[in-house]
Amino acid sequence: MNRIRVFAPATVANVACGFDSLGFAIHQPGDIVEAELNDEKGVRITGITGDGGRLPRDADKNTAGVAVLALLEHLGESRGVDILLHKHMPLGSGLGSSAASSVAALYAANQLLGGPLKKEEMLPFAMKAEASACGSPHADNVAPALLGGFVLIRSYEPLDVISIDYPENLFCTILHPHIEVRTEDSRRILRKHIKLADAVIQWSNLAGLIAGLAKSDFDLISRSLNDIIFEPVRSLLIPGFDRVKGSAIASGALGCSISGSGPSVFALSTSMEKAREVGLAMKQAFSELQLESDIYVSPVNSIGPRILQPDENPVEPLF
Ligand code: HSE
């Protein structure tokens, strides 16, 4: 095999109370990489579709390229990889767009090379790519994009990444507003110091969320899905956030918060039907402000990246 086509999924980082520590993967949207192994050392980005010409074509500046270059260097490879990247998710959306690209490229390259590394061993290369994209090597998008499911980053130094059990019937609704927020900007506005009393509430909620997920205790998940530190600041960048969140909760979602650094908003529900209902209500609330959005609805993605069949293409937003 010297050609492969791989899909890697969008991710919801932070999950309300787990800033830079918790994330999970969904099934849609996501990016696709077509990769080809060749005898010429290094990485070549042969093309990018779906980015409106905005992403760098130089391999050492592009997240997919940075990740695969680091992998090849680690392996001491004399061969090289050509990458054709198809962006099927918006840039600056808070859905882990750069992570989906780097993880798809890494997984594809590793497969072409005969699978020398396990998925978790590729994580540092994806984190390097993340740092090149937004100046911060946070792993709460790349780890779930690579490993699937819910992933806790217990420690960055040394890296300690834990897959968390979660209930089977947990479904995610994403509202992606048609605005862009750069992760770099959304991090810059955060306060550098927080009150001890707020920290206690936040880490208690994170512990409650992890326990609720592991025990399939939906009431506990619901009570714990709160972010009292970052959401109040970042939601100022998302017009209509309070209305959208209110509509999600009123429609029966377990909870609702900002996905990653925004502007996308996520909600969790206990059935696909409920997640669709919640999505409809969120879109309605947003459109009352004359604002456009896309809705994605998905179970939690337990797999992460996967090889695509030749005729398989990603689905469009639900509505
Ligand atoms: N944890 C990161 C942040 C995720 O909130 O800035 C970025 O998608």
Coordinates of C-alpha atoms and ligand atoms in Angstrom, one line a residue:
M1 CA 0.0 0.0 0.0
N2 CA 1.5 3.4 -0.9
R3 CA -1.7 5.5 -1.0
I4 CA -4.4 5.9 1.7
R5 CA -7.4 8.1 2.5
V6 CA -8.1 8.9 6.1
F7 CA -10.8 10.8 8.0
A8 CA -10.2 12.4 11.4
P9 CA -13.0 13.9 13.4
A10 CA -13.9 17.2 15.0
T11 CA -13.6 17.4 18.7
V12 CA -15.2 19.3 21.6
A13 CA -12.4 20.5 23.9
N14 CA -12.8 21.7 27.5
V15 CA -16.3 20.1 27.8
A16 CA -17.4 23.1 29.9
C17 CA -15.3 22.7 33.1
G18 CA -12.2 20.9 31.8
F19 CA -10.2 23.8 30.3
D20 CA -7.2 22.3 28.4
S21 CA -7.8 19.0 30.3
L22 CA -10.8 17.2 28.7
G23 CA -12.2 16.6 25.2
F24 CA -14.2 14.2 23.2
A25 CA -14.5 13.2 19.6
I26 CA -17.7 13.4 17.4
H27 CA -18.4 11.8 14.0
Q28 CA -19.0 14.9 12.0
P29 CA -17.6 17.2 10.8
G30 CA -14.0 16.2 10.2
D31 CA -11.1 16.4 7.7
I32 CA -9.8 14.0 5.1
V33 CA -6.2 13.4 4.1
E34 CA -5.0 11.6 1.0
A35 CA -1.5 10.5 1.6
E36 CA 1.1 8.9 -0.7
L37 CA 4.4 7.4 0.3
N38 CA 7.4 8.1 -2.0
D39 CA 11.2 7.8 -2.0
E40 CA 11.9 11.5 -1.7
K41 CA 12.6 12.4 1.9
G42 CA 10.3 15.0 3.6
V43 CA 6.7 16.1 3.3
R44 CA 5.0 17.8 0.4
I45 CA 1.6 19.4 0.6
T46 CA 0.4 18.7 -2.9
G47 CA -2.9 20.6 -2.4
I48 CA -5.6 21.8 0.0
T49 CA -9.3 22.0 -0.8
G50 CA -12.0 23.7 1.2
D51 CA -9.9 26.3 2.9
G52 CA -10.4 29.2 0.5
G53 CA -6.7 29.3 0.0
R54 CA -6.0 30.4 3.6
L55 CA -3.9 27.6 5.0
P56 CA -0.1 27.5 4.4
R57 CA 1.1 25.1 1.7
D58 CA 4.6 24.9 3.1
A59 CA 4.8 21.6 5.0
D60 CA 6.7 23.1 7.9
K61 CA 4.0 25.7 8.4
N62 CA 0.9 23.5 7.9
T63 CA -0.4 21.5 10.8
A64 CA -0.6 18.3 8.8
G65 CA 2.9 18.8 7.4
V66 CA 4.4 19.7 10.8
A67 CA 2.9 16.6 12.4
V68 CA 4.2 14.2 9.7
L69 CA 7.6 15.8 9.5
A70 CA 8.0 15.3 13.2
L71 CA 6.9 11.6 12.8
L72 CA 9.3 11.0 9.9
E73 CA 12.2 12.6 11.9
H74 CA 11.4 10.5 15.0
L75 CA 11.5 7.3 12.9
G76 CA 14.6 8.4 11.0
E77 CA 12.8 7.8 7.8
S78 CA 14.5 8.3 4.4
R79 CA 11.2 8.1 2.6
G80 CA 8.7 10.9 2.3
V81 CA 4.9 11.6 2.2
D82 CA 2.8 13.6 -0.1
I83 CA -0.3 15.1 1.5
L84 CA -3.5 16.2 -0.2
L85 CA -5.7 17.8 2.5
H86 CA -9.5 18.2 2.2
K87 CA -10.9 20.6 4.8
H88 CA -14.5 19.7 5.5
M89 CA -14.7 21.8 8.6
P90 CA -14.5 25.5 9.1
L91 CA -11.3 27.2 10.3
G92 CA -11.5 29.1 13.7
S93 CA -14.7 27.2 14.7
G94 CA -13.8 25.7 18.1
L95 CA -14.2 22.2 16.7
G96 CA -10.5 21.3 16.6
S97 CA -10.0 22.0 12.9
S98 CA -6.2 21.9 13.0
A99 CA -6.3 18.8 15.2
A100 CA -8.4 16.9 12.7
S101 CA -5.9 17.8 9.9
S102 CA -2.8 16.8 11.8
V103 CA -4.4 13.6 13.2
A104 CA -5.7 12.5 9.8
A105 CA -2.2 13.1 8.3
L106 CA -0.3 11.4 11.1
Y107 CA -2.6 8.3 11.1
A108 CA -2.3 8.1 7.3
A109 CA 1.5 8.4 7.3
N110 CA 1.9 5.9 10.1
Q111 CA -0.3 3.4 8.2
L112 CA 1.7 3.9 5.0
L113 CA 4.9 3.2 6.9
G114 CA 3.6 -0.1 8.2
G115 CA 2.2 1.1 11.5
P116 CA 5.4 1.5 13.5
L117 CA 3.7 3.6 16.2
K118 CA 0.6 3.1 18.4
K119 CA -1.9 6.0 18.3
E120 CA -0.9 7.3 21.8
E121 CA 2.7 7.4 20.7
M122 CA 1.8 9.8 17.9
L123 CA 0.3 12.3 20.3
P124 CA 3.5 14.4 20.8
F125 CA 3.7 15.0 17.1
A126 CA 0.1 16.2 16.9
M127 CA 0.7 18.5 19.9
K128 CA 3.7 20.0 18.1
A129 CA 1.4 20.7 15.1
E130 CA -1.2 22.3 17.5
A131 CA 1.5 24.6 18.9
S132 CA 2.5 25.6 15.4
A133 CA -1.1 26.4 14.6
C134 CA -2.2 28.5 17.6
G135 CA 0.9 29.0 19.8
S136 CA -0.3 26.6 22.5
P137 CA 0.5 22.8 22.6
H138 CA -2.8 22.0 24.4
A139 CA -3.9 18.4 23.8
D140 CA -7.6 18.5 24.5
N141 CA -8.4 18.4 20.7
V142 CA -5.6 16.3 19.4
A143 CA -5.9 13.5 22.0
P144 CA -9.6 12.7 21.5
A145 CA -9.2 13.2 17.7
L146 CA -6.5 10.5 17.8
L147 CA -7.8 8.2 20.5
G148 CA -11.6 8.7 20.2
G149 CA -14.0 8.9 23.1
F150 CA -13.5 11.2 26.1
V151 CA -9.9 11.8 27.0
L152 CA -8.5 13.5 30.1
I153 CA -5.1 15.1 30.0
R154 CA -4.1 14.6 33.6
S155 CA -0.7 16.0 33.1
Y156 CA 1.3 17.8 30.3
E157 CA 4.7 17.2 31.9
P158 CA 5.1 14.4 31.8
L159 CA 2.3 13.7 29.4
D160 CA -0.4 11.5 31.0
V161 CA -3.5 10.9 28.9
I162 CA -6.4 8.9 30.2
S163 CA -9.4 7.6 28.2
I164 CA -12.5 8.0 30.3
D165 CA -15.5 5.6 30.2
Y166 CA -18.7 7.2 29.1
P167 CA -22.4 6.1 28.6
E168 CA -23.3 4.6 25.3
N169 CA -26.3 6.8 24.9
L170 CA -24.6 10.2 24.9
F171 CA -25.2 12.4 21.9
C172 CA -23.7 15.7 21.0
T173 CA -25.3 18.7 19.2
I174 CA -23.0 21.3 17.7
L175 CA -24.1 24.7 16.6
H176 CA -21.5 26.3 14.4
P177 CA -22.2 30.0 14.0
H178 CA -21.0 31.5 10.7
I179 CA -18.4 33.6 12.5
E180 CA -14.7 32.9 13.1
V181 CA -12.8 33.2 16.4
R182 CA -9.1 32.4 16.3
T183 CA -8.0 30.2 19.2
E184 CA -5.0 32.5 19.8
D185 CA -7.4 35.5 20.3
S186 CA -9.8 33.5 22.4
R187 CA -6.9 32.5 24.7
R188 CA -5.4 36.0 24.9
I189 CA -8.6 37.5 26.5
L190 CA -8.6 35.0 29.4
R191 CA -7.7 36.2 32.9
K192 CA -4.3 34.9 34.0
H193 CA -5.4 34.6 37.6
I194 CA -8.5 33.1 39.1
K195 CA -10.1 33.3 42.5
L196 CA -9.5 30.3 44.8
A197 CA -13.3 30.0 45.4
D198 CA -13.9 29.8 41.6
A199 CA -11.2 27.3 41.2
V200 CA -12.8 25.0 43.8
I201 CA -16.1 25.2 42.0
Q202 CA -14.5 24.5 38.6
W203 CA -12.4 21.5 39.7
S204 CA -15.3 20.0 41.7
N205 CA -17.4 20.2 38.5
L206 CA -14.7 18.5 36.5
A207 CA -14.4 15.7 39.0
G208 CA -18.2 15.4 39.0
L209 CA -18.3 15.3 35.2
I210 CA -15.7 12.5 35.0
A211 CA -17.5 10.5 37.8
G212 CA -20.8 11.1 36.0
L213 CA -19.4 9.9 32.7
A214 CA -17.7 6.8 34.2
K215 CA -20.9 5.9 36.2
S216 CA -23.3 6.7 33.4
D217 CA -25.0 9.1 35.9
F218 CA -26.8 11.5 33.6
D219 CA -28.0 13.7 36.5
L220 CA -24.5 14.1 37.8
I221 CA -23.2 14.9 34.2
S222 CA -25.9 17.5 33.9
R223 CA -25.2 19.1 37.3
S224 CA -21.4 19.2 36.5
L225 CA -21.5 20.7 33.0
N226 CA -20.7 24.2 34.1
D227 CA -17.9 26.5 33.3
I228 CA -17.9 29.5 35.7
I229 CA -14.4 30.8 34.7
F230 CA -14.0 30.8 30.9
E231 CA -17.5 30.8 29.5
P232 CA -18.5 34.2 31.0
V233 CA -15.5 35.7 29.2
R234 CA -15.5 33.8 25.9
S235 CA -19.2 34.0 25.4
L236 CA -18.9 37.7 24.8
L237 CA -17.4 36.7 21.4
I238 CA -20.4 34.7 20.5
P239 CA -23.5 36.7 19.7
G240 CA -26.7 35.2 21.1
F241 CA -24.8 32.7 23.3
D242 CA -27.1 33.0 26.3
R243 CA -30.2 32.6 24.1
V244 CA -28.7 29.5 22.4
K245 CA -27.7 27.9 25.7
G246 CA -31.1 28.7 27.2
S247 CA -32.9 27.1 24.3
A248 CA -30.7 24.0 24.5
I249 CA -31.5 23.5 28.2
A250 CA -35.2 24.3 27.8
S251 CA -35.3 21.6 25.1
G252 CA -34.0 19.0 27.5
A253 CA -30.2 19.0 26.9
L254 CA -28.1 17.7 29.8
G255 CA -26.0 20.8 29.5
C256 CA -24.6 23.3 27.0
S257 CA -21.4 25.3 26.8
I258 CA -18.7 26.6 24.3
S259 CA -16.9 24.0 22.2
G260 CA -13.2 24.5 22.7
S261 CA -12.3 28.2 22.2
G262 CA -15.5 28.9 20.3
P263 CA -17.5 30.2 18.6
S264 CA -19.2 26.7 18.2
V265 CA -21.5 25.8 21.0
F266 CA -22.2 22.1 22.1
A267 CA -24.9 20.4 24.0
L268 CA -25.2 16.9 25.3
S269 CA -28.4 14.7 25.3
T270 CA -29.3 11.2 26.1
S271 CA -30.8 10.2 22.6
M272 CA -30.2 11.1 19.0
E273 CA -33.8 12.2 18.8
K274 CA -33.4 14.6 21.7
A275 CA -30.0 15.9 20.3
R276 CA -31.8 16.8 17.0
E277 CA -34.6 18.5 18.9
V278 CA -32.0 20.5 20.8
G279 CA -30.3 21.4 17.6
L280 CA -33.4 22.7 16.0
A281 CA -34.1 24.9 19.1
M282 CA -30.5 26.2 19.1
K283 CA -30.6 27.0 15.4
Q284 CA -34.0 28.8 15.9
A285 CA -32.7 30.8 18.8
F286 CA -29.7 31.9 16.8
S287 CA -31.6 32.7 13.7
E288 CA -33.9 35.0 15.7
L289 CA -30.9 37.3 15.7
Q290 CA -30.6 37.0 11.9
L291 CA -27.5 34.9 12.3
E292 CA -26.6 31.9 10.2
S293 CA -25.4 28.6 11.6
D294 CA -24.9 24.9 10.9
I295 CA -26.0 22.1 13.2
Y296 CA -24.2 18.8 13.5
V297 CA -25.6 15.9 15.6
S298 CA -23.5 12.9 16.5
P299 CA -23.0 10.2 19.0
V300 CA -19.6 10.3 20.8
N301 CA -17.0 8.9 18.3
S302 CA -15.1 6.1 20.1
I303 CA -12.7 5.4 17.2
G304 CA -10.9 8.6 16.2
P305 CA -9.3 8.5 12.7
R306 CA -10.3 5.8 10.2
I307 CA -9.4 4.7 6.7
L308 CA -12.1 5.7 4.3
Q309 CA -13.6 3.5 1.6
P310 CA -12.9 4.8 -1.9
D311 CA -16.5 6.0 -2.4
E312 CA -17.0 7.3 1.2
N313 CA -17.5 11.0 1.8
P314 CA -18.3 13.0 4.9
V315 CA -21.9 14.0 5.5
E316 CA -23.2 17.5 5.3
P317 CA -24.6 19.4 8.4
L318 CA -28.0 18.1 9.6
F319 CA -29.6 21.5 9.0
Ligands
HSE1 N1 -8.5 24.1 25.4 C1 -8.3 25.0 24.3 C2 -8.9 26.3 24.6 C3 -9.0 24.4 23.1 O1 -9.9 26.4 25.2 O2 -8.2 27.3 24.2 C4 -8.9 25.1 21.8 O3 -9.7 24.5 20.8

